[in-house]
Amino acid sequence: MPPNECEGAIQKGGILMDTRIAVHPILGETTKGREISFTFDGKEMTGYEGEPIAAALKAAGVMIHRYTKKEHKPRGIFCAIGRCTDCVMVVDGVPNVRTCITPLKEGMDVRTQYGVSAEPFDKQ
Amino acid sequence: MKRYDLIIVGAGPSGLSAAIEAAKRGMKTIIFDENEKPGGQLFKQIHKFFGSKEHKAKIRGFVIGEQLLKEADEAGVEVKLNATVIGLYQDKEVVVKIGEEICHYKGDSIIIATGAAENMVTFPGWTLPGVIGAGAAQTMMNLHGVKPGQKILMLGSGNVGLVVSFQLLQCGCDVVALVDAAPRIGGYGVHAAKVARTGVPFYLSHTIVKAEGEDKVTGVTIAEVDSSFKFIPGTEKHFDVDTICLAVGLSPMSQLLKMAGCEMEDNPKRGGQVPICDENGRTSIPGIFVAGDVSGIEEASSAMIEGRMAGITAAKYLGYMDKEELDKGMEELDHALNGLRQGMFAPKNRGKKITETEEGIPVSENLLTKGYVADDEIERFPGVTHAKGIHPVIECTQNIPCNPCQDACPKKCISIGENITSLPTVPHAEDCINCGMCVASCSGQAIFLVDEDCGDGTATVTLPYEFLPLPEPGTKGVGLGRSGQPVCQAEVVSVKSLKAFDKTNLLTMRVPKEYAMKARFFKAE
């Protein structure tokens, strides 16, 4: 599987485009909890305590959350409010966790879900 | 099993409003909401609302949300968050999932205020990461402070598609196109116009052929459709995008009502499966009431009024209020609600092809098909005035209940009158003192202050500007026409930001005087 882009900002033709909104014309400065580390597929990442796991992943440029059981197709965020289950991942060993509504915690282990497991299909 | 006088499902604008009215009458009330925070979709709305003062016009959605929460807190309303109501059974027994527990509650009365969920439209590639609901984009930008993507195509030109497109621009995204299979834009013309003038192209009678990409969206192809919504060969257009937003309608989340045995109907005008209810929100089951989008898709302003109606009706049902009080309360609320249900976009006018305003002026066809009023249409409208010196030019061309501009002018230059759907006129354009309050107060961002002839071959145009970074005075750039096309050179004269403008900055640009009535947006070089 092609690797996910995992940086604090998306690289586009050499120009870094910030994925997090630092200051918004109407909402002002974005306030977040403290910066914490977590792991995504074993790789160390940073995010903000209390924000949805999916928000931290999106900010890091991660698009794929899981692959479907039958046809191994990629899925990511769709509704972002916990209603569609497209964004589920294996979090701290528990599969089918809706990452768009689950708050990020220090040291969380977040893994791409393959079917309903964190094991890639060829190892299942 | 805990017992309450009133159990409300949903802490959005209608649920909170209902709870406030009930709690004020002494009812022991609890609201369950599945989300982490209350307010439903209200806190994601960063634009200024329409209507009149009683409808909280000119106030941003999330500010109204904060006011509601404060009122609910003061009224002693109990709100249980992260609590999903999974069942509504006989005898008004409610089953709630809180964390990993299942809890039972009993209500003597119930108000279902669960709102609506986004629809989907399918096309090859629709399951790829990068295809998201428009609401998802809004949630990510306005709640979590994260951009949903960088290059975005929006499908759907109802108010959600239009408003979210503008919000995407505000957080620095590039909206490459706004597409709708319908032949006409579904949402307010002013919402479309503020998007169009920044340069976003509209493609009506088009829809998505396919989303491209291996493991995520990298592009999209759209094509024109005929009157039977079949693709017309040879009309394909391709865009490089990383995100496709679907804003294709909302459907009421009425499952709990159906489960409880309420009489339901399939009503396309209301958005789908809705409970049959009266104007007070009573369903076919005594003691079960509804309010807000779940009973019919409308808007936040109507949801709040309906919530209050359901709240007082529940209060009367349990004897916390007598009939006289209820009738009086309902009369006031009815008046407010009817005030909103007028004009071109009123529920009663849904599906009708409106060709003239109430004043008998032909509506701008270009606005409905391309998102902007054409240069040869704009002078039809009464707010588009000419005078010596700086004066308001109001490009408000559709009848919508809305009148903050009238109250905004300290010199009473602007007039709408008793009927708040009337198009604004400017009977005293020459009295304008250039305070800018009208520009900032227009929720549709449709008012400009123009000095058509500064005497040196130039004109100045002051426009509402809600983007960052704010340009410095002296910045050179181009003036964009209503269509978003560059029309002339422009230079920033000033950018005014006052507390009274509530985050709507006033950008004044100097343009060649021939473009005084054409240039409506500024883009730095």
XYZ file of C-alpha atoms in Angstrom:
649
model
C 0.000 0.000 0.000
C 1.343 3.462 -0.760
C 2.509 5.254 2.374
C 0.398 8.034 3.824
C 1.865 11.527 3.851
C 2.648 12.232 7.461
C 3.866 15.760 8.007
C 2.549 18.729 9.931
C 1.690 20.343 6.614
C 1.033 19.057 3.124
C 3.900 19.538 0.691
C 2.581 20.814 -2.602
C 5.085 21.494 -5.342
C 7.581 22.623 -2.739
C 5.146 25.050 -1.089
C 4.077 24.095 2.425
C 0.374 24.625 2.883
C -0.733 24.792 6.482
C -3.549 22.405 7.204
C -4.300 23.879 10.606
C -6.080 27.228 10.721
C -4.018 29.414 13.039
C -6.174 32.534 12.810
C -9.643 32.641 11.265
C -11.178 35.885 9.933
C -14.329 35.365 12.008
C -13.427 32.881 14.739
C -10.065 34.444 15.588
C -7.198 32.416 17.008
C -7.782 28.680 17.182
C -7.472 27.539 20.789
C -6.483 23.968 21.477
C -5.537 21.808 24.443
C -1.882 21.045 25.093
C 0.232 19.539 22.336
C 0.704 15.797 22.843
C 2.247 12.832 21.040
C 0.504 9.780 19.760
C 1.426 7.065 17.267
C -0.119 6.310 13.885
C 0.828 2.873 12.526
C 3.789 2.978 14.881
C 5.003 6.361 13.691
C 5.220 9.205 16.238
C 2.858 12.116 15.551
C 1.716 15.226 17.374
C -1.768 16.558 17.923
C -3.753 18.454 20.547
C -5.267 16.874 23.623
C -9.030 16.540 23.325
C -9.400 17.168 19.593
C -10.887 14.303 17.557
C -8.254 11.780 16.462
C -9.426 12.377 12.877
C -8.658 16.094 13.149
C -5.072 15.391 14.188
C -4.706 12.890 11.348
C -6.193 15.291 8.801
C -3.875 18.055 9.977
C -0.981 15.649 9.428
C -2.119 14.895 5.891
C -3.430 11.382 6.591
C -6.348 10.561 4.273
C -6.830 6.789 4.582
C -8.255 5.467 7.857
C -9.068 1.907 6.865
C -9.503 -0.609 4.078
C -12.761 -2.472 3.549
C -13.012 -6.152 4.410
C -14.160 -7.571 1.056
C -12.526 -5.482 -1.628
C -9.754 -3.811 0.367
C -10.866 -0.337 -0.703
C -9.604 2.768 1.129
C -11.934 4.822 3.325
C -11.524 8.077 5.254
C -13.619 10.814 6.879
C -17.063 11.339 5.391
C -19.589 12.866 7.819
C -17.211 13.947 10.607
C -19.975 13.736 13.232
C -19.977 10.043 14.154
C -22.885 8.933 11.984
C -21.396 7.121 8.991
C -18.528 5.000 10.481
C -16.302 5.551 7.446
C -13.487 6.927 9.620
C -13.160 4.010 12.081
C -9.715 2.787 13.073
C -8.117 0.491 15.638
C -7.374 2.704 18.664
C -5.415 1.287 21.623
C -6.171 -2.176 20.306
C -9.928 -1.634 19.949
C -11.311 -1.765 16.380
C -14.232 0.238 14.948
C -13.472 3.376 16.930
C -15.068 6.433 15.293
C -12.028 8.695 15.067
C -14.048 11.798 14.142
C -15.704 11.962 17.576
C -13.122 10.242 19.822
C -10.882 12.712 21.684
C -7.125 12.326 21.250
C -5.182 11.315 24.381
C -1.461 11.358 25.128
C 0.235 8.182 23.929
C -2.760 6.831 21.982
C -1.936 4.020 19.559
C -3.873 4.606 16.334
C -3.698 2.049 13.556
C -5.081 1.705 10.041
C -7.922 -0.804 10.191
C -7.941 -3.649 7.645
C -11.430 -5.104 7.687
C -11.878 -5.180 11.448
C -8.254 -5.781 12.407
C -4.989 -3.853 12.622
C -3.211 -6.684 10.789
C -2.659 -6.059 7.039
C -4.766 -8.425 4.909
C -1.867 -10.584 3.786
C -1.095 -11.363 7.416
C -4.695 -12.190 8.392
C -35.153 4.532 36.173
C -35.176 8.322 36.488
C -38.321 10.279 35.771
C -38.588 13.743 34.222
C -41.480 16.005 33.365
C -39.918 16.565 29.969
C -37.257 14.660 28.084
C -35.854 16.422 25.028
C -33.803 14.545 22.468
C -31.304 16.876 20.817
C -29.542 19.955 22.239
C -29.506 21.887 18.994
C -31.241 25.250 18.562
C -34.771 23.801 18.721
C -34.079 21.472 21.654
C -32.380 24.177 23.705
C -35.148 26.673 22.949
C -37.799 24.149 24.016
C -35.911 23.375 27.220
C -35.624 27.051 28.134
C -39.390 27.582 27.843
C -40.167 24.416 29.792
C -37.646 25.049 32.551
C -38.919 28.637 32.934
C -42.327 27.164 33.828
C -40.809 24.907 36.452
C -40.768 21.662 34.471
C -38.100 19.154 35.484
C -36.371 18.937 32.086
C -33.427 17.027 30.694
C -31.909 17.145 27.219
C -29.937 14.220 25.816
C -27.483 14.895 23.009
C -25.167 12.355 21.363
C -22.480 14.965 20.709
C -19.668 16.134 22.921
C -20.897 19.724 22.783
C -24.433 21.157 22.647
C -25.716 23.510 19.958
C -26.199 21.115 17.067
C -25.170 22.754 13.816
C -25.613 26.263 15.178
C -22.028 26.698 16.396
C -20.701 25.882 12.949
C -22.562 28.841 11.405
C -20.170 31.756 11.278
C -22.269 33.975 9.021
C -24.703 36.675 10.104
C -28.306 35.505 10.181
C -31.157 37.087 8.207
C -34.645 38.080 9.348
C -35.410 40.994 11.636
C -34.323 41.964 15.135
C -36.739 39.477 16.751
C -35.143 36.737 14.650
C -31.644 37.743 15.803
C -30.761 39.185 12.395
C -27.206 40.383 11.885
C -25.964 38.099 14.657
C -23.611 35.260 13.783
C -24.909 31.725 14.300
C -22.350 30.745 16.906
C -23.055 33.919 18.907
C -26.766 33.048 18.938
C -25.658 29.610 20.123
C -23.711 31.132 23.013
C -26.728 33.264 23.968
C -28.974 30.184 23.933
C -26.592 28.204 26.111
C -26.406 31.047 28.619
C -30.214 31.284 28.721
C -30.487 27.510 29.170
C -27.949 27.591 31.973
C -29.782 30.426 33.733
C -33.093 28.567 33.385
C -31.530 25.544 35.076
C -31.781 23.220 32.075
C -30.003 19.872 32.561
C -28.048 18.758 29.454
C -26.510 15.296 29.259
C -23.904 15.110 26.497
C -22.323 12.043 24.868
C -25.740 10.456 25.440
C -27.313 8.737 22.443
C -31.042 8.076 22.688
C -31.396 4.678 21.073
C -35.049 3.969 21.771
C -38.353 5.658 22.437
C -40.796 3.091 23.716
C -44.388 2.850 24.878
C -45.384 5.045 27.816
C -42.660 7.504 26.802
C -39.827 5.377 28.102
C -36.495 6.497 26.715
C -33.402 4.315 26.459
C -30.085 6.138 26.350
C -26.551 4.898 25.669
C -24.126 6.847 27.863
C -20.564 5.636 27.411
C -20.845 1.856 27.569
C -23.988 1.899 29.755
C -27.611 1.649 28.726
C -29.833 3.815 30.931
C -33.612 4.048 31.185
C -35.541 7.240 31.676
C -39.232 8.023 31.837
C -40.692 11.264 30.546
C -44.182 12.541 31.174
C -43.687 14.386 27.918
C -41.123 14.111 25.154
C -39.838 16.550 22.566
C -37.915 15.090 19.666
C -35.548 17.721 18.252
C -33.034 15.510 16.518
C -32.607 17.609 13.410
C -31.521 16.206 10.085
C -28.677 14.304 8.465
C -26.947 14.990 5.163
C -27.973 13.163 2.016
C -25.550 11.416 -0.249
C -25.288 11.135 -3.992
C -23.285 8.329 -5.494
C -20.936 8.342 -8.471
C -17.877 6.272 -9.377
C -15.204 7.048 -6.831
C -17.607 8.465 -4.233
C -16.165 6.229 -1.500
C -12.618 7.548 -1.933
C -11.044 9.395 0.985
C -11.511 13.050 0.082
C -15.238 12.831 -0.650
C -16.953 14.376 2.364
C -20.274 15.879 3.330
C -20.467 19.683 3.314
C -21.354 19.485 6.989
C -18.142 17.558 7.554
C -16.170 20.396 5.969
C -17.962 22.854 8.245
C -17.276 20.747 11.328
C -13.601 20.442 10.517
C -13.070 24.130 9.736
C -15.275 25.814 12.301
C -15.136 23.398 15.216
C -11.726 21.772 14.947
C -9.706 24.455 13.192
C -8.488 22.118 10.448
C -8.817 22.703 6.707
C -10.824 19.886 5.083
C -8.565 20.003 2.032
C -6.842 22.462 -0.231
C -8.581 22.288 -3.641
C -12.286 21.632 -3.341
C -15.240 21.056 -5.623
C -18.652 21.709 -4.068
C -21.650 19.761 -5.309
C -24.927 21.465 -4.442
C -26.072 25.076 -4.672
C -28.633 25.158 -1.867
C -27.854 27.377 1.099
C -25.597 24.720 2.630
C -23.461 24.423 -0.507
C -23.259 28.212 -0.913
C -22.547 29.019 2.722
C -19.972 26.239 3.160
C -18.217 27.282 -0.069
C -17.777 30.775 1.350
C -16.530 29.344 4.636
C -13.990 27.252 2.728
C -12.714 30.428 1.067
C -12.540 32.120 4.464
C -10.212 29.501 5.885
C -7.899 29.655 2.887
C -9.131 26.794 0.710
C -9.435 27.023 -3.051
C -12.977 26.299 -4.231
C -12.432 25.352 -7.861
C -16.108 25.052 -8.820
C -19.640 24.990 -7.466
C -21.761 22.441 -9.303
C -25.467 21.598 -9.288
C -27.493 19.259 -11.480
C -30.462 21.611 -11.208
C -30.833 24.409 -13.764
C -31.102 27.112 -11.080
C -29.267 27.896 -7.859
C -31.295 26.630 -4.929
C -30.084 28.964 -2.196
C -30.200 32.727 -1.640
C -28.818 34.870 -4.463
C -26.748 36.923 -2.025
C -25.022 33.788 -0.687
C -24.155 32.852 -4.273
C -23.051 36.379 -5.179
C -20.511 36.673 -2.366
C -18.915 33.419 -3.561
C -19.075 34.291 -7.266
C -17.399 37.682 -6.860
C -14.260 36.021 -5.480
C -13.900 34.118 -8.763
C -15.523 30.756 -8.034
C -17.255 29.505 -11.225
C -20.758 28.056 -11.022
C -21.773 25.115 -13.214
C -25.534 24.659 -13.133
C -27.104 21.748 -15.007
C -23.907 19.850 -14.358
C -23.078 17.000 -12.057
C -20.204 14.692 -11.200
C -19.300 11.968 -13.657
C -16.595 10.465 -11.480
C -14.084 11.160 -8.754
C -10.572 10.149 -9.739
C -7.738 8.762 -7.660
C -6.212 5.484 -6.566
C -6.444 5.683 -2.805
C -7.726 9.228 -2.388
C -9.308 11.934 -4.519
C -6.891 13.572 -6.943
C -9.367 14.922 -9.472
C -12.972 15.075 -10.583
C -14.830 15.136 -13.876
C -18.181 16.878 -14.243
C -20.453 17.106 -17.276
C -23.611 18.892 -18.316
C -26.940 17.140 -17.958
C -30.103 17.555 -19.996
C -33.605 18.036 -18.615
C -33.787 14.297 -17.788
C -30.469 14.569 -15.920
C -28.672 12.478 -18.555
C -25.091 13.417 -19.360
C -24.607 15.354 -22.600
C -21.619 13.860 -24.436
C -18.717 16.195 -25.104
C -19.444 18.509 -22.158
C -16.980 16.950 -19.715
C -14.833 19.262 -17.615
C -11.984 18.141 -15.395
C -10.659 19.707 -12.183
C -7.640 18.801 -10.063
C -9.008 18.569 -6.528
C -8.210 16.774 -3.306
C -11.669 17.164 -1.821
C -15.232 16.858 -3.070
C -17.962 18.258 -0.796
C -21.491 16.951 -1.132
C -24.232 19.419 -0.215
C -27.154 17.572 -1.693
C -29.911 18.022 0.795
C -30.890 17.081 4.312
C -33.237 14.380 5.573
C -34.999 14.541 8.928
C -33.704 12.049 11.503
C -37.165 10.929 12.499
C -36.518 7.302 13.364
C -37.386 7.660 17.068
C -40.811 9.028 16.193
C -41.537 6.182 13.811
C -40.388 3.750 16.471
C -42.718 5.266 19.025
C -45.635 4.747 16.688
C -46.262 8.324 15.585
C -48.128 8.742 12.314
C -45.557 9.520 9.668
C -45.677 10.709 6.089
C -43.273 10.915 3.198
C -43.261 14.599 2.396
C -40.715 15.772 -0.195
C -41.429 19.425 0.651
C -40.333 18.764 4.222
C -37.309 16.673 3.277
C -38.562 13.091 3.543
C -39.965 10.961 6.355
C -41.595 13.331 8.815
C -44.100 12.942 11.636
C -47.559 14.303 11.007
C -47.852 17.195 13.426
C -49.861 20.363 14.038
C -48.548 23.925 14.177
C -47.756 23.509 17.910
C -45.552 20.503 17.279
C -48.022 17.895 18.581
C -47.609 14.481 16.947
C -50.328 11.828 16.744
C -49.248 10.545 20.162
C -50.357 12.808 23.030
C -47.338 13.973 24.982
C -44.838 13.497 22.159
C -43.885 16.693 20.408
C -41.458 17.730 17.667
C -39.519 20.833 16.793
C -36.931 21.926 14.259
C -35.617 20.221 11.148
C -36.879 16.772 12.212
C -40.399 17.963 11.440
C -39.412 19.601 8.168
C -36.171 21.056 6.826
C -36.100 24.801 7.241
C -33.450 26.823 9.042
C -32.050 27.568 12.469
C -34.213 30.655 12.989
C -37.435 28.688 12.474
C -36.066 25.783 14.528
C -35.634 28.056 17.544
C -39.170 29.379 17.308
C -40.601 25.886 16.833
C -38.607 24.766 19.858
C -40.213 27.448 22.006
C -43.635 26.455 20.644
C -43.085 22.807 21.555
C -41.773 23.827 24.971
C -44.847 25.804 25.936
C -47.178 23.218 24.409
C -45.556 20.528 26.558
C -45.908 22.842 29.561
C -49.646 23.231 28.923
C -50.010 19.463 28.328
C -48.718 18.754 31.820
C -50.591 21.602 33.449
C -47.645 23.930 34.036
C -49.446 26.521 31.953
C -53.104 27.292 31.285
C -54.742 27.545 27.888
C -54.844 31.336 27.932
C -51.135 31.605 28.523
C -50.475 29.039 25.810
C -52.643 30.853 23.276
C -50.935 34.147 24.007
C -47.474 32.613 23.755
C -48.364 30.786 20.543
C -49.737 33.956 18.979
C -46.433 35.770 19.494
C -44.371 32.846 18.261
C -46.671 32.276 15.289
C -46.194 35.875 14.293
C -42.421 35.497 14.463
C -42.462 32.233 12.529
C -44.757 33.551 9.817
C -42.459 36.529 9.457
C -39.719 34.118 8.412
C -41.900 32.039 6.107
C -42.307 34.757 3.488
C -40.670 35.727 0.263
C -39.052 33.897 -2.593
C -37.695 31.022 -0.508
C -40.720 30.519 1.728
C -41.753 26.877 2.236
C -45.023 27.675 0.470
C -43.072 28.819 -2.609
C -40.793 25.807 -2.751
C -40.718 24.320 -6.240
C -42.340 27.371 -7.818
C -40.512 29.208 -10.548
C -40.510 32.834 -9.444
C -39.910 35.244 -12.328
C -40.699 38.582 -10.671
C -40.102 40.146 -7.306
C -43.053 41.271 -5.166
C -42.412 44.731 -6.642
C -42.918 43.391 -10.156
C -39.257 43.543 -11.118
C -38.006 40.619 -13.233
C -35.609 38.576 -11.106
C -32.030 38.267 -12.278
C -31.844 35.101 -14.346
C -28.078 35.346 -14.382
C -28.029 35.249 -10.580
C -30.027 32.048 -10.637
C -27.913 30.341 -13.290
C -24.412 31.738 -12.800
C -24.448 33.129 -9.266
C -24.146 36.823 -10.037
C -26.331 39.665 -11.259
C -25.260 40.690 -14.760
C -24.168 44.260 -15.488
C -27.247 44.795 -17.662
C -29.596 43.525 -14.936
C -28.279 45.329 -11.854
C -29.843 48.732 -12.487
C -33.358 47.238 -12.305
C -33.214 46.978 -8.566
C -34.344 49.820 -6.275
C -31.343 49.662 -3.954
C -28.934 50.349 -6.803
C -28.808 54.119 -6.601
C -26.832 56.935 -8.076
C -26.008 60.141 -6.228
C -23.269 62.726 -5.792
C -20.641 61.739 -3.275
C -20.436 58.500 -1.329
C -23.731 56.651 -1.174
C -25.041 53.139 -0.587
C -25.541 50.783 -3.511
C -27.664 47.890 -2.344
C -27.469 44.858 -4.617
C -30.287 43.022 -2.892
C -32.423 41.557 -5.638
C -34.607 38.819 -4.125
C -37.452 39.045 -1.621
C -36.144 37.535 1.592
C -37.392 38.444 5.074
C -34.481 40.599 6.185
C -34.118 44.214 7.347
C -30.987 44.961 9.410
C -29.831 47.488 6.787
C -32.823 49.706 7.542
C -31.982 49.938 11.231
C -28.245 50.211 10.604
C -28.234 53.619 8.942
C -27.979 56.443 11.523
C -29.265 58.893 8.883
C -32.225 56.716 7.947
C -31.081 56.625 4.321
C -32.285 53.055 3.805
C -35.887 51.939 3.803
C -37.626 48.561 3.743
C -40.873 49.178 5.554
C -43.444 47.030 7.359
C -43.137 44.128 4.955
C -39.636 42.890 5.661
C -39.373 40.930 2.441
C -39.449 44.147 0.436
C -36.327 45.040 -1.473
C -34.482 47.860 0.252
C -34.598 51.318 -1.286
C -32.381 54.297 -0.595
C -34.701 57.336 -0.566
C -32.038 59.622 0.976
C -28.820 58.507 -0.686
C -27.457 62.063 -0.531
C -27.580 62.045 3.320
C -24.980 59.265 3.507
C -22.143 60.010 5.941
C -20.035 56.999 4.913
C -20.133 55.423 8.365
C -20.119 51.956 6.784
C -22.721 50.481 9.148
C -24.976 49.386 6.283
C -22.147 47.513 4.568
C -21.260 45.698 7.784
C -24.866 44.997 8.792
C -25.965 43.322 5.588
C -25.954 39.588 6.284
C -25.926 38.994 2.541
C -22.829 41.193 2.081
C -24.773 42.913 -0.679
C -24.256 46.569 0.241
C -21.461 48.738 -1.135
C -20.577 52.371 -0.566
C -19.670 54.002 -3.843
C -18.336 57.402 -4.833
C -18.911 57.256 -8.549
C -16.729 60.239 -9.401
C -13.926 61.448 -7.144
C -13.163 64.202 -9.629
C -9.828 62.783 -10.788
C -11.091 60.073 -13.120
C -11.412 57.545 -10.324
C -14.194 56.135 -8.198
C -14.054 54.419 -4.811
C -15.917 51.270 -3.852
C -16.210 50.104 -0.246
C -17.022 46.432 0.088
C -17.444 43.925 2.926
C -14.282 41.848 3.355
C -14.171 38.814 5.654
C -10.861 37.264 4.663
C -7.308 37.183 5.944
C -4.806 38.612 5.449
C -6.264 42.107 5.394
C -4.543 44.080 2.633
C -2.558 47.167 3.614
C -3.599 50.587 2.270
C -1.704 51.225 -0.951
C -1.779 47.585 -2.029
C -2.207 47.362 -5.777
C -4.297 44.696 -7.366
C -7.313 44.088 -9.557
C -10.964 44.869 -9.161
C -13.139 41.817 -9.824
C -16.611 42.215 -11.276
C -19.689 40.480 -9.864
C -18.740 37.482 -11.980
C -15.375 37.191 -10.278
C -13.562 38.158 -13.486
C -10.869 40.867 -13.255
C -12.280 44.051 -14.775
C -9.849 46.822 -13.872
C -6.828 47.903 -11.881
C -7.529 48.687 -8.262
C -5.671 50.051 -5.264
C -6.607 49.698 -1.609
C -7.376 53.067 -0.046
C -8.246 51.809 3.420
C -9.387 48.788 5.403
C -11.639 49.633 8.357
C -12.224 47.176 11.196
C -14.493 48.402 13.962
C -16.032 46.435 16.819
C -19.453 47.588 15.613
C -18.811 45.912 12.265
C -18.474 42.528 14.025
C -15.596 41.087 11.990
C -16.887 42.425 8.663
C -14.003 44.595 7.556
C -14.684 47.413 5.143
C -12.225 47.516 2.268
C -12.222 50.669 0.165
C -10.584 50.429 -3.229
C -9.922 53.050 -5.899
C -10.859 52.077 -9.436
C -11.168 53.910 -12.750
C -14.542 55.688 -12.568
C -16.034 53.652 -15.458
C -15.945 50.677 -13.104
C -17.764 52.277 -10.162
C -20.826 50.120 -10.812
C -18.867 47.080 -11.973
C -15.965 46.378 -9.608
C -17.175 44.556 -6.517
C -14.185 42.624 -5.069
C -10.456 43.170 -4.595
C -7.671 40.758 -5.360
C -4.047 41.641 -4.627
C -1.556 41.176 -7.444
